[in-house]
Coordinates of N, CA and C in Angstrom, one line a residue:
X1 N 0.8 -1.2 0.0 CA 0.0 -0.1 0.0 C 0.9 1.3 0.0
X2 N 0.3 2.4 -0.5 CA 1.0 3.6 -0.6 C 0.7 4.5 0.7
X3 N 0.0 4.0 1.7 CA -0.4 4.7 2.8 C 0.1 4.0 4.2
X4 N 0.4 4.8 5.1 CA 0.7 4.4 6.5 C 0.0 5.1 7.4
X5 N -0.3 4.5 8.5 CA -1.1 5.1 9.7 C -0.1 5.5 10.8
X6 N -0.1 6.7 11.3 CA 0.9 7.3 12.3 C 0.0 7.7 13.4
X7 N 0.6 7.8 14.6 CA -0.1 8.1 15.9 C 0.8 9.1 16.7
X8 N 0.2 10.0 17.4 CA 0.9 11.0 18.3 C 0.1 11.3 19.5
X9 N 0.7 11.3 20.6 CA -0.1 11.7 21.9 C -0.3 13.2 22.0
X10 N 0.4 14.0 21.3 CA 0.4 15.4 21.6 C 0.5 16.4 20.3
X11 N 0.7 15.8 19.2 CA 0.7 16.5 17.9 C 2.1 17.3 17.8
X12 N 3.0 17.0 18.6 CA 4.4 17.6 18.4 C 5.1 17.0 17.2
X13 N 5.8 17.7 16.3 CA 6.5 17.2 15.2 C 7.2 15.8 15.4
X14 N 8.0 15.7 16.4 CA 8.8 14.5 16.6 C 8.1 13.3 17.4
X15 N 6.8 13.5 17.7 CA 6.2 12.5 18.4 C 5.4 11.5 17.7
X16 N 5.3 11.6 16.3 CA 4.6 10.7 15.4 C 5.3 9.4 15.3
X17 N 4.6 8.3 15.5 CA 5.2 6.9 15.5 C 4.2 6.1 14.4
X18 N 4.9 5.1 13.8 CA 4.1 4.2 13.0 C 3.2 3.3 13.6
X19 N 2.0 3.2 13.3 CA 1.1 2.2 14.0 C 1.2 0.8 13.2
X20 N 2.1 -0.1 13.8 CA 2.4 -1.3 13.1 C 1.3 -2.3 13.1
X21 N 0.3 -2.3 14.0 CA -0.7 -3.2 14.0 C -1.9 -2.8 13.3
X22 N -1.8 -1.7 12.6 CA -3.1 -1.2 11.9 C -3.5 -2.0 10.7
X23 N -4.8 -2.3 10.5 CA -5.4 -3.1 9.4 C -6.2 -2.2 8.6
X24 N -5.9 -2.3 7.2 CA -6.5 -1.6 6.3 C -7.7 -2.3 5.7
X25 N -8.9 -1.7 5.7 CA -10.1 -2.3 5.2 C -10.7 -1.4 4.1
X26 N -11.2 -2.1 2.9 CA -11.7 -1.4 1.9 C -13.3 -1.5 2.0
X27 N -13.9 -0.4 2.0 CA -15.4 -0.4 2.2 C -15.9 0.5 1.0
X28 N -16.4 -0.2 -0.1 CA -16.7 0.4 -1.3 C -15.7 1.3 -1.9
X29 N -15.8 2.6 -2.0 CA -14.8 3.5 -2.5 C -14.0 4.0 -1.4
X30 N -14.2 3.6 -0.2 CA -13.5 4.1 0.9 C -12.5 3.2 1.6
X31 N -11.6 3.7 2.3 CA -10.6 2.8 3.1 C -10.7 3.1 4.5
X32 N -10.6 2.2 5.5 CA -10.6 2.5 6.8 C -9.5 1.7 7.6
X33 N -8.8 2.4 8.4 CA -7.8 1.8 9.2 C -8.4 1.5 10.6
X34 N -8.1 0.4 11.2 CA -8.6 0.0 12.5 C -7.2 -0.5 13.2
X35 N -7.2 -0.2 14.6 CA -6.1 -0.5 15.4 C -6.5 -0.7 16.8
X36 N -5.7 -1.3 17.7 CA -6.1 -1.5 19.1 C -6.0 -0.1 19.8
X37 N -6.7 0.1 20.8 CA -6.8 1.3 21.7 C -5.4 1.5 22.3
X38 N -4.8 2.7 22.1 CA -3.5 2.9 22.7 C -3.6 3.0 24.3
X39 N -2.4 2.8 25.1 CA -2.4 2.9 26.4 C -2.7 4.3 27.1
X40 N -2.5 5.2 26.3 CA -2.7 6.6 27.0 C -4.0 7.2 26.7
X41 N -4.5 8.2 27.4 CA -5.9 8.6 27.2 C -6.2 9.4 26.0
X42 N -5.2 10.2 25.4 CA -5.5 11.1 24.3 C -4.5 10.6 23.2
X43 N -5.0 10.5 22.0 CA -4.2 10.1 20.8 C -4.7 10.8 19.6
X44 N -3.8 11.1 18.6 CA -4.2 11.8 17.4 C -3.6 10.9 16.3
X45 N -4.2 10.8 15.2 CA -3.8 9.9 14.1 C -3.8 10.7 12.8
X46 N -2.9 10.3 12.0 CA -2.8 10.9 10.6 C -2.4 9.7 9.6
X47 N -2.8 9.9 8.4 CA -2.5 8.9 7.4 C -1.4 9.5 6.4
X48 N -0.3 8.8 6.3 CA 0.9 9.3 5.5 C 1.0 8.6 4.2
X49 N 1.2 9.4 3.2 CA 1.4 8.8 1.9 C 2.9 8.6 1.6
X50 N 3.2 7.3 1.2 CA 4.6 7.0 1.0 C 4.8 6.8 -0.6
X51 N 5.9 7.2 -1.2 CA 6.3 7.1 -2.6 C 6.4 5.6 -2.8
X52 N 5.6 5.2 -3.9 CA 5.8 3.7 -4.3 C 7.1 3.5 -5.0
X53 N 7.6 2.2 -4.9 CA 8.9 2.1 -5.6 C 8.8 2.3 -7.1
X54 N 9.8 2.8 -7.7 CA 9.9 3.0 -9.1 C 10.3 1.7 -9.8
X55 N 9.6 1.4 -10.9 CA 9.9 0.2 -11.6 C 11.3 0.5 -12.4
X56 N 12.1 -0.6 -12.3 CA 13.4 -0.6 -13.1 C 13.3 -1.4 -14.3
X57 N 13.5 -0.8 -15.4 CA 13.4 -1.6 -16.7 C 14.7 -2.1 -17.2
X58 N 15.9 -1.6 -16.7 CA 17.2 -2.1 -17.0 C 18.1 -1.7 -16.0
X59 N 19.1 -2.6 -15.6 CA 20.0 -2.3 -14.6 C 21.3 -3.1 -14.9
X60 N 22.5 -2.5 -14.8 CA 23.8 -3.3 -15.0 C 24.9 -2.6 -14.2
X61 N 25.5 -3.5 -13.3 CA 26.6 -3.0 -12.6 C 27.9 -3.7 -12.9
X62 N 27.8 -4.6 -14.0 CA 29.0 -5.1 -14.6 C 29.6 -6.2 -13.7
X63 N 29.2 -6.5 -12.5 CA 29.9 -7.4 -11.6 C 29.8 -8.9 -12.1
X64 N 28.7 -9.2 -12.8 CA 28.5 -10.6 -13.2 C 28.8 -10.8 -14.7
X65 N 29.6 -9.9 -15.2 CA 29.9 -9.8 -16.7 C 29.2 -8.8 -17.4
X66 N 28.9 -9.0 -18.7 CA 28.2 -7.9 -19.4 C 27.4 -8.6 -20.5
X67 N 26.5 -9.5 -20.2 CA 25.8 -10.3 -21.2 C 24.9 -9.4 -22.0
X68 N 25.1 -9.6 -23.3 CA 24.3 -8.7 -24.3 C 24.9 -7.4 -24.7
X69 N 26.1 -7.0 -24.0 CA 26.7 -5.8 -24.4 C 27.7 -6.1 -25.6
X70 N 27.9 -5.2 -26.5 CA 28.7 -5.3 -27.6 C 29.7 -4.1 -27.8
X71 N 31.0 -4.5 -27.9 CA 32.0 -3.5 -28.1 C 32.5 -3.5 -29.5
X72 N 32.6 -2.4 -30.2 CA 32.9 -2.4 -31.6 C 33.9 -1.4 -31.9
X73 N 35.1 -1.8 -32.6 CA 36.0 -0.7 -32.9 C 36.1 -0.6 -34.4
X74 N 35.7 0.4 -35.0 CA 35.6 0.5 -36.5 C 36.7 1.2 -37.0
X75 N 37.6 1.9 -36.2 CA 38.8 2.6 -36.5 C 39.7 2.8 -35.3
X76 N 40.9 2.7 -35.6 CA 42.0 2.8 -34.5 C 42.3 1.5 -33.8
X77 N 43.0 1.6 -32.6 CA 43.4 0.5 -31.9 C 42.9 0.3 -30.6
X78 N 42.1 1.2 -30.1 CA 41.5 1.2 -28.7 C 40.2 0.4 -28.8
X79 N 40.0 -0.4 -27.8 CA 38.8 -1.3 -27.5 C 38.2 -0.9 -26.3
X80 N 36.9 -1.1 -26.2 CA 36.2 -1.0 -24.8 C 36.6 -2.3 -24.1
X81 N 36.9 -2.3 -22.8 CA 37.2 -3.5 -22.1 C 36.4 -3.4 -20.7
X82 N 36.2 -4.7 -20.3 CA 35.4 -4.8 -19.0 C 36.4 -5.3 -18.0
X83 N 36.4 -4.7 -16.8 CA 37.3 -5.2 -15.8 C 37.5 -4.2 -14.8
X84 N 38.6 -4.3 -14.0 CA 38.9 -3.4 -13.0 C 39.9 -2.3 -13.6
X85 N 39.4 -1.1 -13.4 CA 40.2 0.0 -13.9 C 41.5 0.2 -13.2
X86 N 42.5 0.3 -14.0 CA 44.0 0.6 -13.4 C 44.6 1.7 -14.3
X87 N 43.8 2.7 -14.6 CA 44.3 3.9 -15.4 C 45.2 4.8 -14.5
X88 N 45.8 5.7 -15.1 CA 46.6 6.7 -14.4 C 45.8 7.5 -13.4
X89 N 44.6 7.9 -13.8 CA 43.8 8.8 -13.0 C 42.5 8.1 -12.4
X90 N 42.4 6.8 -12.6 CA 41.2 6.1 -12.1 C 41.6 4.7 -11.8
X91 N 41.5 4.3 -10.6 CA 42.0 2.9 -10.2 C 41.0 2.2 -9.4
X92 N 39.6 2.6 -9.6 CA 38.5 1.9 -8.9 C 37.3 2.1 -9.7
X93 N 36.4 1.0 -9.6 CA 35.0 1.1 -10.2 C 34.2 1.9 -9.4
X94 N 33.1 2.3 -9.9 CA 32.2 3.1 -9.1 C 31.6 2.3 -7.9
X95 N 31.1 1.0 -8.3 CA 30.6 0.1 -7.3 C 31.3 -1.3 -7.6
X96 N 31.4 -2.0 -6.6 CA 32.2 -3.4 -6.9 C 33.4 -3.2 -7.3
X97 N 33.8 -4.1 -8.3 CA 35.2 -4.2 -8.7 C 35.4 -3.9 -10.3
X98 N 34.1 -4.0 -11.0 CA 34.3 -4.0 -12.5 C 33.6 -2.8 -13.1
X99 N 34.1 -2.3 -14.2 CA 33.5 -1.3 -14.9 C 33.9 -1.5 -16.4
X100 N 33.2 -0.7 -17.3 CA 33.6 -0.8 -18.6 C 34.5 0.6 -19.0
X101 N 35.5 0.4 -19.7 CA 36.5 1.5 -20.0 C 37.0 1.3 -21.4
X102 N 37.5 2.5 -22.0 CA 38.1 2.5 -23.3 C 39.6 2.2 -23.1
X103 N 39.9 1.0 -22.8 CA 41.2 0.4 -22.4 C 41.4 0.7 -20.9
X104 N 41.5 -0.3 -20.1 CA 41.4 -0.2 -18.7 C 42.7 0.3 -18.1
X105 N 43.8 0.1 -18.9 CA 45.1 0.4 -18.2 C 46.1 1.2 -19.0
X106 N 45.5 1.8 -20.1 CA 46.4 2.7 -20.9 C 45.5 3.8 -21.6
X107 N 46.2 4.8 -22.0 CA 45.4 5.9 -22.8 C 44.9 5.4 -24.0
X108 N 43.8 6.0 -24.5 CA 43.3 5.6 -25.9 C 44.2 6.1 -26.9
X109 N 44.1 5.6 -28.2 CA 45.0 5.9 -29.2 C 44.4 7.0 -30.2
X110 N 45.1 7.4 -31.1 CA 44.7 8.4 -32.1 C 43.7 7.8 -33.1
X111 N 42.9 8.7 -33.7 CA 42.1 8.3 -34.8 C 41.1 7.2 -34.4
X112 N 40.4 7.2 -33.3 CA 39.7 6.0 -32.8 C 38.2 6.3 -33.0
X113 N 37.4 5.3 -33.5 CA 36.0 5.3 -33.5 C 35.7 4.0 -32.8
X114 N 35.2 3.9 -31.6 CA 34.9 2.7 -30.9 C 33.6 3.0 -30.0
X115 N 32.8 1.9 -30.2 CA 31.5 2.1 -29.5 C 31.2 0.9 -28.6
X116 N 30.4 1.3 -27.5 CA 29.9 0.2 -26.6 C 28.3 0.3 -26.6
X117 N 27.8 -0.8 -26.9 CA 26.2 -0.9 -27.0 C 25.7 -1.7 -25.9
X118 N 24.7 -1.4 -25.3 CA 23.9 -2.0 -24.4 C 23.1 -3.1 -25.0
X119 N 22.6 -4.0 -24.2 CA 21.5 -5.0 -24.7 C 20.2 -4.1 -25.1
X120 N 19.3 -4.8 -25.8 CA 18.0 -4.1 -26.1 C 17.2 -4.1 -24.8
X121 N 16.5 -2.9 -24.6 CA 15.7 -2.7 -23.5 C 14.3 -2.4 -24.0
X122 N 13.3 -3.2 -23.5 CA 12.0 -3.1 -24.0 C 11.2 -2.1 -23.2
X123 N 10.9 -0.9 -23.7 CA 10.2 0.1 -23.2 C 8.7 0.3 -23.8
X124 N 8.3 -0.8 -24.4 CA 6.9 -0.7 -25.0 C 5.9 -0.6 -23.9
X125 N 5.0 0.3 -24.1 CA 4.0 0.7 -23.2 C 4.5 1.5 -22.0
X126 N 5.7 1.9 -22.0 CA 6.3 2.8 -21.0 C 6.3 4.2 -21.6
X127 N 5.8 5.3 -21.0 CA 5.7 6.5 -21.5 C 6.5 7.5 -20.9
X128 N 7.2 7.1 -19.8 CA 8.1 8.0 -19.1 C 9.2 7.3 -18.4
X129 N 10.4 7.5 -18.7 CA 11.5 6.8 -18.1 C 12.8 7.7 -18.0
X130 N 13.7 7.3 -17.0 CA 14.8 8.1 -16.8 C 16.1 7.2 -16.8
X131 N 17.1 7.7 -17.6 CA 18.4 7.0 -17.7 C 19.4 7.7 -16.7
X132 N 20.1 6.7 -15.9 CA 21.1 7.4 -15.1 C 22.3 6.3 -15.2
X133 N 23.5 6.9 -15.1 CA 24.7 6.1 -15.0 C 25.8 6.9 -14.4
X134 N 27.0 6.2 -14.0 CA 28.1 6.9 -13.5 C 29.2 6.9 -14.5
X135 N 30.0 7.9 -14.7 CA 31.1 7.9 -15.8 C 32.2 8.7 -15.2
X136 N 33.4 8.4 -15.9 CA 34.5 9.1 -15.7 C 35.2 9.5 -17.0
X137 N 35.7 10.7 -17.2 CA 36.2 11.1 -18.5 C 37.6 11.8 -18.3
X138 N 38.5 11.4 -19.2 CA 39.8 12.0 -19.2 C 40.3 12.0 -20.7
X139 N 40.0 13.0 -21.4 CA 40.3 13.2 -22.8 C 41.0 14.4 -23.1
X140 N 41.6 14.5 -24.3 CA 42.3 15.8 -24.7 C 41.2 16.8 -25.2
X141 N 41.5 18.0 -24.9 CA 40.5 19.0 -25.3 C 40.5 19.2 -26.8
X142 N 39.4 19.5 -27.3 CA 39.3 19.8 -28.7 C 38.9 18.6 -29.6
X143 N 37.6 18.3 -29.8 CA 37.3 17.3 -30.8 C 37.2 15.9 -30.3
X144 N 37.7 15.6 -29.0 CA 37.7 14.3 -28.5 C 36.7 14.1 -27.3
X145 N 36.2 12.9 -27.3 CA 35.3 12.6 -26.3 C 34.4 11.4 -26.6
X146 N 33.3 11.3 -25.8 CA 32.3 10.2 -26.0 C 30.9 10.7 -26.3
X147 N 30.2 10.3 -27.2 CA 28.9 10.7 -27.5 C 27.9 9.6 -27.2
X148 N 26.9 9.9 -26.4 CA 25.8 9.1 -26.0 C 24.8 9.1 -27.0
X149 N 24.4 7.9 -27.6 CA 23.4 7.8 -28.6 C 22.4 6.9 -28.1
X150 N 21.0 7.1 -28.6 CA 20.0 6.2 -28.3 C 19.6 5.7 -29.6
X151 N 19.5 4.3 -29.8 CA 19.4 3.6 -31.1 C 18.1 2.8 -30.9
X152 N 17.5 2.5 -32.0 CA 16.3 1.6 -32.0 C 16.9 0.2 -31.9
X153 N 16.0 -0.9 -31.8 CA 16.5 -2.3 -31.6 C 17.4 -2.8 -32.8
X154 N 17.2 -2.1 -33.9 CA 18.0 -2.5 -35.1 C 19.4 -1.8 -35.2
X155 N 19.7 -0.9 -34.2 CA 20.9 -0.3 -34.2 C 21.0 1.1 -34.9
X156 N 19.8 1.6 -35.3 CA 19.7 2.9 -36.0 C 19.5 4.0 -35.0
X157 N 20.2 5.1 -35.2 CA 20.0 6.3 -34.2 C 18.5 6.9 -34.3
X158 N 18.0 7.2 -33.2 CA 16.7 7.9 -33.2 C 16.8 9.4 -33.4
X159 N 17.9 9.9 -33.4 CA 18.1 11.3 -33.5 C 19.1 11.8 -34.6
X160 N 18.8 12.8 -35.4 CA 19.7 13.3 -36.3 C 21.0 13.9 -35.6
X161 N 22.1 13.4 -35.9 CA 23.4 13.9 -35.3 C 23.4 13.8 -33.7
X162 N 22.4 13.2 -33.1 CA 22.4 12.9 -31.8 C 22.5 14.2 -30.9
X163 N 22.1 15.3 -31.5 CA 22.4 16.6 -30.8 C 21.5 16.8 -29.5
X164 N 20.6 16.0 -29.3 CA 19.7 16.1 -28.1 C 19.9 15.1 -27.2
X165 N 21.0 14.3 -27.2 CA 21.3 13.2 -26.2 C 22.4 13.6 -25.2
X166 N 23.6 13.4 -25.6 CA 24.7 13.8 -24.6 C 26.1 13.6 -25.2
X167 N 26.9 14.6 -25.0 CA 28.3 14.5 -25.4 C 29.2 14.8 -24.2
X168 N 30.3 14.0 -24.1 CA 31.2 14.1 -22.8 C 32.5 14.4 -23.3
X169 N 32.8 15.8 -23.2 CA 34.2 16.2 -23.7 C 35.0 16.9 -22.5
X170 N 34.3 17.1 -21.3 CA 35.0 17.8 -20.2 C 35.4 16.8 -19.3
X171 N 36.6 16.9 -18.8 CA 37.2 15.9 -18.0 C 36.5 16.0 -16.5
X172 N 36.5 14.9 -15.9 CA 36.0 14.8 -14.5 C 37.3 14.3 -13.6
X173 N 37.2 14.7 -12.4 CA 38.2 14.2 -11.5 C 37.9 13.0 -10.6
X174 N 36.5 12.6 -10.8 CA 36.1 11.4 -10.1 C 34.9 10.9 -10.8
X175 N 34.3 9.7 -10.2 CA 33.2 9.2 -10.8 C 32.0 10.3 -10.6
X176 N 31.3 10.5 -11.7 CA 30.3 11.5 -11.8 C 29.0 10.9 -12.3
X177 N 27.8 11.3 -11.7 CA 26.5 10.7 -12.1 C 25.9 11.6 -13.2
X178 N 25.4 10.9 -14.2 CA 24.6 11.4 -15.2 C 23.2 11.0 -15.2
X179 N 22.3 11.9 -15.4 CA 20.8 11.5 -15.3 C 20.1 12.3 -16.5
X180 N 19.1 11.7 -17.1 CA 18.4 12.3 -18.0 C 17.0 11.7 -18.2
X181 N 16.0 12.5 -18.4 CA 14.7 11.9 -18.9 C 14.8 11.5 -20.3
X182 N 14.4 10.3 -20.6 CA 14.4 9.8 -22.0 C 13.5 10.6 -22.8
X183 N 13.9 11.1 -23.9 CA 13.0 11.9 -24.8 C 11.8 11.1 -25.3
X184 N 10.8 11.7 -25.8 CA 9.6 10.9 -26.1 C 9.8 10.0 -27.3
X185 N 10.9 10.3 -28.1 CA 11.1 9.4 -29.2 C 11.7 8.1 -28.7
X186 N 12.2 8.1 -27.5 CA 12.9 6.8 -27.1 C 12.1 5.9 -26.1
X187 N 10.9 6.3 -25.9 CA 10.0 5.5 -25.1 C 8.8 4.8 -25.8
X188 N 8.2 3.9 -25.2 CA 7.1 3.1 -25.9 C 7.7 2.4 -27.1
X189 N 8.9 1.9 -27.0 CA 9.5 1.0 -28.0 C 10.7 0.4 -27.5
X190 N 11.4 -0.5 -28.2 CA 12.7 -1.1 -27.9 C 13.8 -0.3 -28.2
X191 N 14.8 -0.1 -27.3 CA 15.9 0.8 -27.6 C 17.2 0.2 -27.1
X192 N 18.3 0.6 -27.7 CA 19.6 0.4 -27.1 C 20.3 1.7 -26.8
X193 N 21.4 1.6 -26.0 CA 22.2 2.7 -25.6 C 23.5 2.5 -26.2
X194 N 24.2 3.6 -26.7 CA 25.5 3.4 -27.3 C 26.4 4.6 -26.7
X195 N 27.6 4.3 -26.3 CA 28.6 5.3 -25.9 C 29.7 5.1 -26.9
X196 N 29.9 6.2 -27.8 CA 30.9 6.2 -28.9 C 32.1 7.1 -28.6
X197 N 33.2 6.5 -28.6 CA 34.5 7.2 -28.5 C 35.0 7.6 -29.7
X198 N 35.3 9.0 -29.8 CA 36.0 9.5 -31.0 C 37.1 10.4 -30.5
X199 N 38.4 10.1 -31.3 CA 39.5 10.8 -31.0 C 40.1 11.3 -32.4
X200 N 41.0 12.3 -32.2 CA 41.6 12.9 -33.6 C 42.9 12.3 -33.7
X201 N 43.7 12.8 -34.6 CA 45.0 12.2 -34.9 C 46.1 12.8 -34.1
X202 N 45.9 13.6 -33.1 CA 47.0 14.3 -32.2 C 46.9 13.7 -30.9
X203 N 48.0 13.6 -30.2 CA 48.1 13.3 -28.8 C 48.7 14.5 -28.2
X204 N 49.0 14.4 -26.8 CA 48.8 13.2 -26.0 C 47.4 12.9 -25.7
X205 N 47.1 11.6 -25.4 CA 45.6 11.3 -25.1 C 45.6 10.9 -23.5
X206 N 44.3 10.9 -23.1 CA 44.1 10.7 -21.7 C 43.6 9.2 -21.4
X207 N 43.1 9.0 -20.3 CA 42.7 7.6 -19.9 C 41.4 7.2 -20.7
X208 N 40.7 8.2 -21.2 CA 39.4 7.9 -21.9 C 38.2 8.0 -21.1
X209 N 37.2 7.1 -21.3 CA 36.0 7.1 -20.7 C 35.6 5.8 -20.0
X210 N 35.1 6.0 -18.9 CA 34.7 4.7 -18.0 C 33.3 4.8 -17.6
X211 N 32.5 3.6 -17.6 CA 31.1 3.6 -17.3 C 30.8 2.5 -16.3
X212 N 29.9 2.8 -15.5 CA 29.4 1.9 -14.5 C 28.0 2.2 -14.0
X213 N 27.3 1.2 -13.5 CA 26.0 1.3 -12.9 C 25.0 2.0 -13.7
X214 N 24.6 1.4 -14.8 CA 23.6 2.0 -15.7 C 22.2 1.4 -15.4
X215 N 21.2 2.4 -15.3 CA 19.9 2.1 -14.8 C 18.9 2.9 -15.8
X216 N 17.9 2.2 -16.2 CA 16.7 2.9 -16.8 C 15.6 2.6 -15.9
X217 N 14.9 3.6 -15.4 CA 13.8 3.4 -14.4 C 12.7 4.3 -14.8

């Protein structure tokens, strides 16, 4: 239920306690709580509304592997890798021991086009959803970074040039949380997420991009 019964002897803010033996009865269109008589002479009651749990449509912390995830390098030598980060500026996953990164122990290379795609998530009949994940970025300034793309189940982008999704080109000093409401084009259908690393032909290069704890809820 999304409601709880609370009791107070004097209406003071810190005196309200949960009535654990309360029973909820449905009477037509109405609901009624019943409970045993308290030990003190005077009591006040209130009904509190609690936030129902949010449904989770997709969740991945990479601790049990990465079933259904796909890493593709179409240009250059850098590949997305799953494991324990041991980079110059990052030596720990956000949670647990494993994360995905664009080379776990070395800088990315020049002229790279490398993508990491999630499994297909079924958002059919879902009209509102939020994406959140944790990331770390260490790239060279000017034309290098990671582009977040939303694809249909066939791997085609839902947005022209992905301008309305996300681009990560500013370095972070630690794991950072990213959240966004999925746009209307990405709900009520099956989708994939893609993180696309792009680098130019100049160095030096940084540790790249690391990803952990991806959730769609």
